[in-house]
PDB file of C-alpha atoms in Angstrom:
ATOM      1  CA  MET R   1     202.285  46.985 118.491  1.00 64.00           C
ATOM      2  CA  LYS R   2     204.256  45.926 121.525  1.00 64.00           C
ATOM      3  CA  MET R   3     206.332  49.026 121.045  1.00 65.00           C
ATOM      4  CA  PHE R   4     203.240  51.191 121.098  1.00 58.00           C
ATOM      5  CA  MET R   5     202.019  49.459 124.143  1.00 56.00           C
ATOM      6  CA  LYS R   6     205.520  49.966 126.076  1.00 56.00           C
ATOM      7  CA  ILE R   7     205.675  53.408 125.064  1.00 60.00           C
ATOM      8  CA  LEU R   8     202.130  54.094 126.232  1.00 52.00           C
ATOM      9  CA  MET R   9     202.720  52.382 129.568  1.00 55.00           C
ATOM     10  CA  SER R  10     205.562  54.307 130.403  1.00 53.00           C
ATOM     11  CA  SER R  11     204.034  57.641 129.454  1.00 52.00           C
ATOM     12  CA  VAL R  12     201.266  56.638 131.937  1.00 47.00           C
ATOM     13  CA  LEU R  13     203.567  55.637 134.581  1.00 48.00           C
ATOM     14  CA  ILE R  14     205.587  58.762 134.173  1.00 53.00           C
ATOM     15  CA  THR R  15     202.238  60.908 134.073  1.00 51.00           C
ATOM     16  CA  VAL R  16     201.348  59.312 137.539  1.00 47.00           C
ATOM     17  CA  LEU R  17     204.724  59.747 139.200  1.00 45.00           C
ATOM     18  CA  MET R  18     204.828  63.546 138.159  1.00 45.00           C
ATOM     19  CA  SER R  19     201.213  63.820 139.494  1.00 46.00           C
ATOM     20  CA  ALA R  20     202.339  62.044 142.764  1.00 44.00           C
ATOM     21  CA  VAL R  21     205.386  64.343 143.222  1.00 43.00           C
ATOM     22  CA  ALA R  22     203.509  67.332 142.659  1.00 44.00           C
ATOM     23  CA  LEU R  23     200.636  66.263 145.197  1.00 43.00           C
ATOM     24  CA  GLU R  24     203.469  65.055 147.962  1.00 47.00           C
ATOM     25  CA  SER R  25     205.102  68.545 147.615  1.00 47.00           C
ATOM     26  CA  THR R  26     201.549  70.119 148.494  1.00 46.00           C
ATOM     27  CA  CYS R  27     201.235  67.536 151.166  1.00 48.00           C
ATOM     28  CA  SER R  28     204.618  68.445 152.477  1.00 51.00           C
ATOM     29  CA  GLU R  29     203.642  72.178 152.635  1.00 57.00           C
ATOM     30  CA  LEU R  30     200.519  71.275 154.480  1.00 59.00           C
ATOM     31  CA  LYS R  31     202.270  69.084 157.028  1.00 71.00           C
ATOM     32  CA  ASP R  32     204.984  71.844 157.663  1.00 75.00           C
ATOM     33  CA  ASP R  33     202.152  74.151 158.374  1.00 79.00           C
ATOM     34  CA  VAL R  34     199.823  72.056 161.036  1.00 84.00           C
ATOM     35  CA  LEU R  35     199.830  71.012 164.693  1.00 89.00           C
ATOM     36  CA  ARG R  36     197.959  68.230 165.633  1.00 87.00           C
ATOM     37  CA  LEU R  37     196.612  67.173 168.704  1.00 89.00           C
ATOM     38  CA  HIS R  38     196.799  63.532 169.659  1.00 91.00           C
ATOM     39  CA  ILE R  39     194.940  62.254 172.972  1.00 93.00           C
ATOM     40  CA  LEU R  40     195.535  58.332 173.893  1.00 94.00           C
ATOM     41  CA  ALA R  41     193.204  56.949 176.457  1.00 94.00           C
ATOM     42  CA  ASN R  42     194.341  54.529 179.311  1.00 95.00           C
ATOM     43  CA  SER R  43     192.478  51.788 177.664  1.00 94.00           C
ATOM     44  CA  ASP R  44     189.278  50.831 175.641  1.00 93.00           C
ATOM     45  CA  THR R  45     186.975  50.403 178.556  1.00 94.00           C
ATOM     46  CA  PHE R  46     183.991  52.531 178.377  1.00 93.00           C
ATOM     47  CA  TYR R  47     185.026  54.619 181.259  1.00 94.00           C
ATOM     48  CA  ASP R  48     188.679  55.258 179.922  1.00 93.00           C
ATOM     49  CA  GLN R  49     187.308  56.298 176.759  1.00 91.00           C
ATOM     50  CA  GLU R  50     184.579  58.490 178.397  1.00 93.00           C
ATOM     51  CA  LEU R  51     187.240  60.104 180.777  1.00 94.00           C
ATOM     52  CA  LYS R  52     189.794  60.850 177.525  1.00 93.00           C
ATOM     53  CA  ILE R  53     186.796  63.080 175.944  1.00 91.00           C
ATOM     54  CA  LYS R  54     186.237  64.766 179.313  1.00 93.00           C
ATOM     55  CA  VAL R  55     189.931  65.426 179.351  1.00 94.00           C
ATOM     56  CA  ARG R  56     189.984  66.635 175.679  1.00 90.00           C
ATOM     57  CA  ASP R  57     186.962  69.112 176.304  1.00 89.00           C
ATOM     58  CA  SER R  58     188.427  70.588 179.413  1.00 92.00           C
ATOM     59  CA  ILE R  59     192.158  70.893 177.763  1.00 91.00           C
ATOM     60  CA  LEU R  60     190.472  72.548 174.642  1.00 87.00           C
ATOM     61  CA  ASN R  61     188.343  74.968 176.606  1.00 88.00           C
ATOM     62  CA  GLU R  62     191.240  76.010 178.818  1.00 88.00           C
ATOM     63  CA  ILE R  63     193.938  76.509 176.233  1.00 87.00           C
ATOM     64  CA  SER R  64     192.056  77.899 173.363  1.00 84.00           C
ATOM     65  CA  PRO R  65     192.211  81.586 174.514  1.00 88.00           C
ATOM     66  CA  LEU R  66     196.161  81.042 174.527  1.00 88.00           C
ATOM     67  CA  TYR R  67     196.003  80.530 170.621  1.00 86.00           C
ATOM     68  CA  ASP R  68     194.313  84.118 170.004  1.00 85.00           C
ATOM     69  CA  GLY R  69     196.557  86.026 167.706  1.00 86.00           C
ATOM     70  CA  VAL R  70     198.844  83.093 166.654  1.00 87.00           C
ATOM     71  CA  THR R  71     199.361  83.163 163.071  1.00 86.00           C
ATOM     72  CA  THR R  72     201.994  80.426 162.434  1.00 87.00           C
ATOM     73  CA  LYS R  73     202.705  76.857 163.424  1.00 89.00           C
ATOM     74  CA  GLU R  74     206.114  77.689 164.882  1.00 92.00           C
ATOM     75  CA  LYS R  75     204.426  80.325 167.301  1.00 93.00           C
ATOM     76  CA  ALA R  76     201.655  77.645 168.165  1.00 91.00           C
ATOM     77  CA  ILE R  77     204.236  75.156 169.140  1.00 94.00           C
ATOM     78  CA  ALA R  78     206.042  77.742 171.273  1.00 96.00           C
ATOM     79  CA  VAL R  79     202.771  78.577 172.900  1.00 94.00           C
ATOM     80  CA  THR R  80     201.947  74.886 173.368  1.00 94.00           C
ATOM     81  CA  SER R  81     205.562  74.153 174.792  1.00 96.00           C
ATOM     82  CA  GLU R  82     205.283  77.021 177.149  1.00 96.00           C
ATOM     83  CA  ASN R  83     201.968  75.435 178.614  1.00 96.00           C
ATOM     84  CA  LEU R  84     202.640  71.862 178.899  1.00 97.00           C
ATOM     85  CA  ASP R  85     202.340  71.890 182.674  1.00 96.00           C
ATOM     86  CA  VAL R  86     199.135  73.870 182.290  1.00 95.00           C
ATOM     87  CA  ILE R  87     197.917  71.088 180.006  1.00 96.00           C
ATOM     88  CA  THR R  88     198.826  68.307 182.202  1.00 97.00           C
ATOM     89  CA  LYS R  89     197.425  70.150 185.341  1.00 97.00           C
ATOM     90  CA  VAL R  90     194.044  70.516 183.473  1.00 96.00           C
ATOM     91  CA  ALA R  91     194.030  66.898 182.477  1.00 96.00           C
ATOM     92  CA  SER R  92     195.033  65.558 185.871  1.00 97.00           C
ATOM     93  CA  LYS R  93     192.356  67.756 187.657  1.00 96.00           C
ATOM     94  CA  VAL R  94     189.641  66.122 185.575  1.00 96.00           C
ATOM     95  CA  ILE R  95     191.185  62.731 186.056  1.00 96.00           C
ATOM     96  CA  ALA R  96     190.899  63.258 189.979  1.00 97.00           C
ATOM     97  CA  GLN R  97     187.291  64.750 189.668  1.00 96.00           C
ATOM     98  CA  ASN R  98     186.575  61.351 188.101  1.00 95.00           C
ATOM     99  CA  ASN R  99     187.740  59.130 190.986  1.00 94.00           C
ATOM    100  CA  SER R 100     190.780  58.171 189.250  1.00 94.00           C
ATOM    101  CA  ASP R 101     194.762  58.350 189.829  1.00 94.00           C
ATOM    102  CA  TYR R 102     196.074  58.051 186.115  1.00 96.00           C
ATOM    103  CA  SER R 103     199.138  59.828 185.415  1.00 96.00           C
ATOM    104  CA  VAL R 104     199.223  62.234 182.367  1.00 97.00           C
ATOM    105  CA  THR R 105     202.074  63.335 179.982  1.00 96.00           C
ATOM    106  CA  ALA R 106     202.055  65.995 177.572  1.00 96.00           C
ATOM    107  CA  GLU R 107     204.743  66.702 174.872  1.00 97.00           C
ATOM    108  CA  ILE R 108     205.656  68.085 171.575  1.00 97.00           C
ATOM    109  CA  ALA R 109     206.447  64.943 169.265  1.00 95.00           C
ATOM    110  CA  LYS R 110     206.573  64.051 165.638  1.00 93.00           C
ATOM    111  CA  GLU R 111     204.124  61.426 164.618  1.00 91.00           C
ATOM    112  CA  TYR R 112     203.077  59.509 161.680  1.00 88.00           C
ATOM    113  CA  PHE R 113     199.316  59.356 160.966  1.00 82.00           C
ATOM    114  CA  ASP R 114     197.455  57.704 158.175  1.00 80.00           C
ATOM    115  CA  THR R 115     195.162  59.356 156.164  1.00 76.00           C
ATOM    116  CA  ARG R 116     192.463  60.832 158.459  1.00 72.00           C
ATOM    117  CA  TYR R 117     189.127  62.293 157.988  1.00 68.00           C
ATOM    118  CA  TYR R 118     187.452  65.055 159.792  1.00 61.00           C
ATOM    119  CA  ASP R 119     184.038  66.446 158.984  1.00 61.00           C
ATOM    120  CA  ASP R 120     184.608  68.402 155.929  1.00 64.00           C
ATOM    121  CA  PHE R 121     188.525  67.865 155.889  1.00 66.00           C
ATOM    122  CA  THR R 122     190.651  65.200 155.006  1.00 70.00           C
ATOM    123  CA  MET R 123     194.283  65.295 156.310  1.00 74.00           C
ATOM    124  CA  PRO R 124     196.711  63.272 154.336  1.00 77.00           C
ATOM    125  CA  ALA R 125     199.082  60.707 155.764  1.00 78.00           C
ATOM    126  CA  GLY R 126     202.760  61.359 156.827  1.00 82.00           C
ATOM    127  CA  MET R 127     204.753  62.970 159.835  1.00 86.00           C
ATOM    128  CA  TYR R 128     203.073  65.847 161.806  1.00 88.00           C
ATOM    129  CA  ASP R 129     204.298  67.944 164.731  1.00 92.00           C
ATOM    130  CA  THR R 130     201.948  66.781 167.438  1.00 93.00           C
ATOM    131  CA  LEU R 131     200.695  67.761 170.894  1.00 94.00           C
ATOM    132  CA  LEU R 132     200.736  64.181 172.418  1.00 95.00           C
ATOM    133  CA  ILE R 133     198.911  63.643 175.462  1.00 95.00           C
ATOM    134  CA  LYS R 134     198.890  60.145 177.120  1.00 96.00           C
ATOM    135  CA  ILE R 135     196.517  59.135 179.760  1.00 96.00           C
ATOM    136  CA  GLY R 136     197.525  56.222 182.105  1.00 96.00           C
ATOM    137  CA  GLU R 137     198.831  53.436 180.032  1.00 95.00           C
ATOM    138  CA  GLY R 138     198.064  55.188 176.742  1.00 92.00           C
ATOM    139  CA  ASN R 139     196.911  51.792 175.473  1.00 93.00           C
ATOM    140  CA  GLY R 140     193.430  52.822 174.341  1.00 87.00           C
ATOM    141  CA  LYS R 141     191.897  54.304 171.285  1.00 84.00           C
ATOM    142  CA  ASN R 142     193.113  57.774 170.591  1.00 83.00           C
ATOM    143  CA  TRP R 143     191.458  60.918 169.522  1.00 78.00           C
ATOM    144  CA  TRP R 144     192.794  63.447 167.239  1.00 77.00           C
ATOM    145  CA  CYS R 145     192.378  66.789 165.439  1.00 78.00           C
ATOM    146  CA  VAL R 146     194.205  69.476 164.055  1.00 77.00           C
ATOM    147  CA  MET R 147     195.335  71.992 166.651  1.00 77.00           C
ATOM    148  CA  TYR R 148     196.753  74.741 164.405  1.00 78.00           C
ATOM    149  CA  PRO R 149     194.992  76.026 162.458  1.00 78.00           C
ATOM    150  CA  THR R 150     192.180  75.382 164.891  1.00 67.00           C
ATOM    151  CA  LEU R 151     189.858  72.635 163.752  1.00 49.00           C
ATOM    152  CA  CYS R 152     189.364  71.583 167.150  1.00 63.00           C
ATOM    153  CA  VAL R 153     187.037  74.316 168.304  1.00 44.00           C
ATOM    154  CA  GLY R 154     184.195  76.210 167.146  1.00 39.00           C
ATOM    155  CA  ALA R 155     182.720  77.534 163.970  1.00 34.00           C
ATOM    156  CA  SER R 156     185.814  79.638 163.078  1.00 40.00           C
ATOM    157  CA  SER R 157     187.930  76.438 162.027  1.00 48.00           C
ATOM    158  CA  ASP R 158     187.004  76.586 158.505  1.00 50.00           C
ATOM    159  CA  LEU R 159     187.873  80.530 158.356  1.00 51.00           C
ATOM    160  CA  ALA R 160     191.079  79.714 160.242  1.00 52.00           C
ATOM    161  CA  MET R 161     192.136  77.162 157.919  1.00 53.00           C
ATOM    162  CA  LYS R 162     191.524  79.515 154.825  1.00 57.00           C
ATOM    163  CA  GLU R 163     193.611  82.248 156.752  1.00 56.00           C
ATOM    164  CA  ASN R 164     196.408  80.221 157.491  1.00 52.00           C
ATOM    165  CA  LEU R 165     197.077  77.620 154.751  1.00 56.00           C
ATOM    166  CA  SER R 166     197.869  78.202 151.232  1.00 55.00           C
ATOM    167  CA  ASP R 167     195.315  77.966 148.784  1.00 60.00           C
ATOM    168  CA  ASP R 168     196.695  74.865 147.334  1.00 59.00           C
ATOM    169  CA  ALA R 169     196.864  73.471 150.787  1.00 54.00           C
ATOM    170  CA  TYR R 170     193.362  74.365 151.738  1.00 53.00           C
ATOM    171  CA  LYS R 171     192.112  72.903 148.332  1.00 56.00           C
ATOM    172  CA  LEU R 172     194.049  69.700 149.055  1.00 50.00           C
ATOM    173  CA  ILE R 173     192.169  69.064 152.286  1.00 51.00           C
ATOM    174  CA  THR R 174     188.675  70.392 151.547  1.00 54.00           C
ATOM    175  CA  GLU R 175     188.071  68.954 148.044  1.00 55.00           C
ATOM    176  CA  ASP R 176     186.829  65.347 147.687  1.00 54.00           C
ATOM    177  CA  GLU R 177     188.992  64.854 144.597  1.00 50.00           C
ATOM    178  CA  TYR R 178     191.911  64.367 146.688  1.00 46.00           C
ATOM    179  CA  VAL R 179     190.758  61.620 149.142  1.00 48.00           C
ATOM    180  CA  PHE R 180     191.827  58.758 146.687  1.00 48.00           C
ATOM    181  CA  LYS R 181     195.022  60.566 145.946  1.00 52.00           C
ATOM    182  CA  PHE R 182     195.878  60.533 149.572  1.00 52.00           C
ATOM    183  CA  LYS R 183     195.754  56.908 149.725  1.00 55.00           C
ATOM    184  CA  PHE R 184     198.043  56.690 146.640  1.00 55.00           C
ATOM    185  CA  ILE R 185     200.479  59.055 148.464  1.00 55.00           C
ATOM    186  CA  GLU R 186     200.049  56.995 151.676  1.00 58.00           C
ATOM    187  CA  TYR R 187     201.123  53.885 149.681  1.00 58.00           C
ATOM    188  CA  PHE R 188     203.952  55.945 147.889  1.00 58.00           C
ATOM    189  CA  GLU R 189     205.302  57.080 151.270  1.00 60.00           C
ATOM    190  CA  LYS R 190     205.354  53.607 152.701  1.00 63.00           C
ATOM    191  CA  ILE R 191     206.963  52.030 149.567  1.00 61.00           C
ATOM    192  CA  SER R 192     209.621  55.202 149.576  1.00 59.00           C
ATOM    193  CA  LYS R 193     210.514  54.275 153.015  1.00 62.00           C
ATOM    194  CA  LEU R 194     211.369  50.688 152.139  1.00 64.00           C
ATOM    195  CA  PHE R 195     214.077  51.950 149.772  1.00 62.00           C
ATOM    196  CA  SER R 196     215.543  54.810 152.308  1.00 59.00           C
TER     197      SER R 196
END
């Protein structure tokens, strides 16, 4: 009986690990296809949090047309990199209009995100290419979305995700069955980092 239980437990463990490896592969593909937007407020005061939202809205309104016809993450990063000055100016203008003098920085960065939920989408934990915007000290609560394919703006978001992600990656972020698995992958990645 003990031998049977050892074999059974080993089989279950192997099945779980193989499932995790397959899921991690699809998660990696997704991470390779996505550019995220991450805005850090100066602080957690009501004023600074409201200002962050105003900056977000202005930036998205101003730069959305620049992404018309963009069909790859690499092109999205190139367009974003070419327009970092525009992004910074838009943010600075909003900040000045709201009687503040906070500095603003914008850069393309690699950032780690925990599993995040956005309306009908769930994004798995991991390292992502990100447009990182920091207002003032950047010590406040943040705001994030997926910039490419565009989840940040408009009703075309779902269509953009379907058109620009593989079927497996799209299912991964839209089907409820993966939410628990994302947490498993998140813990799996954190444990893996301990051994690397």
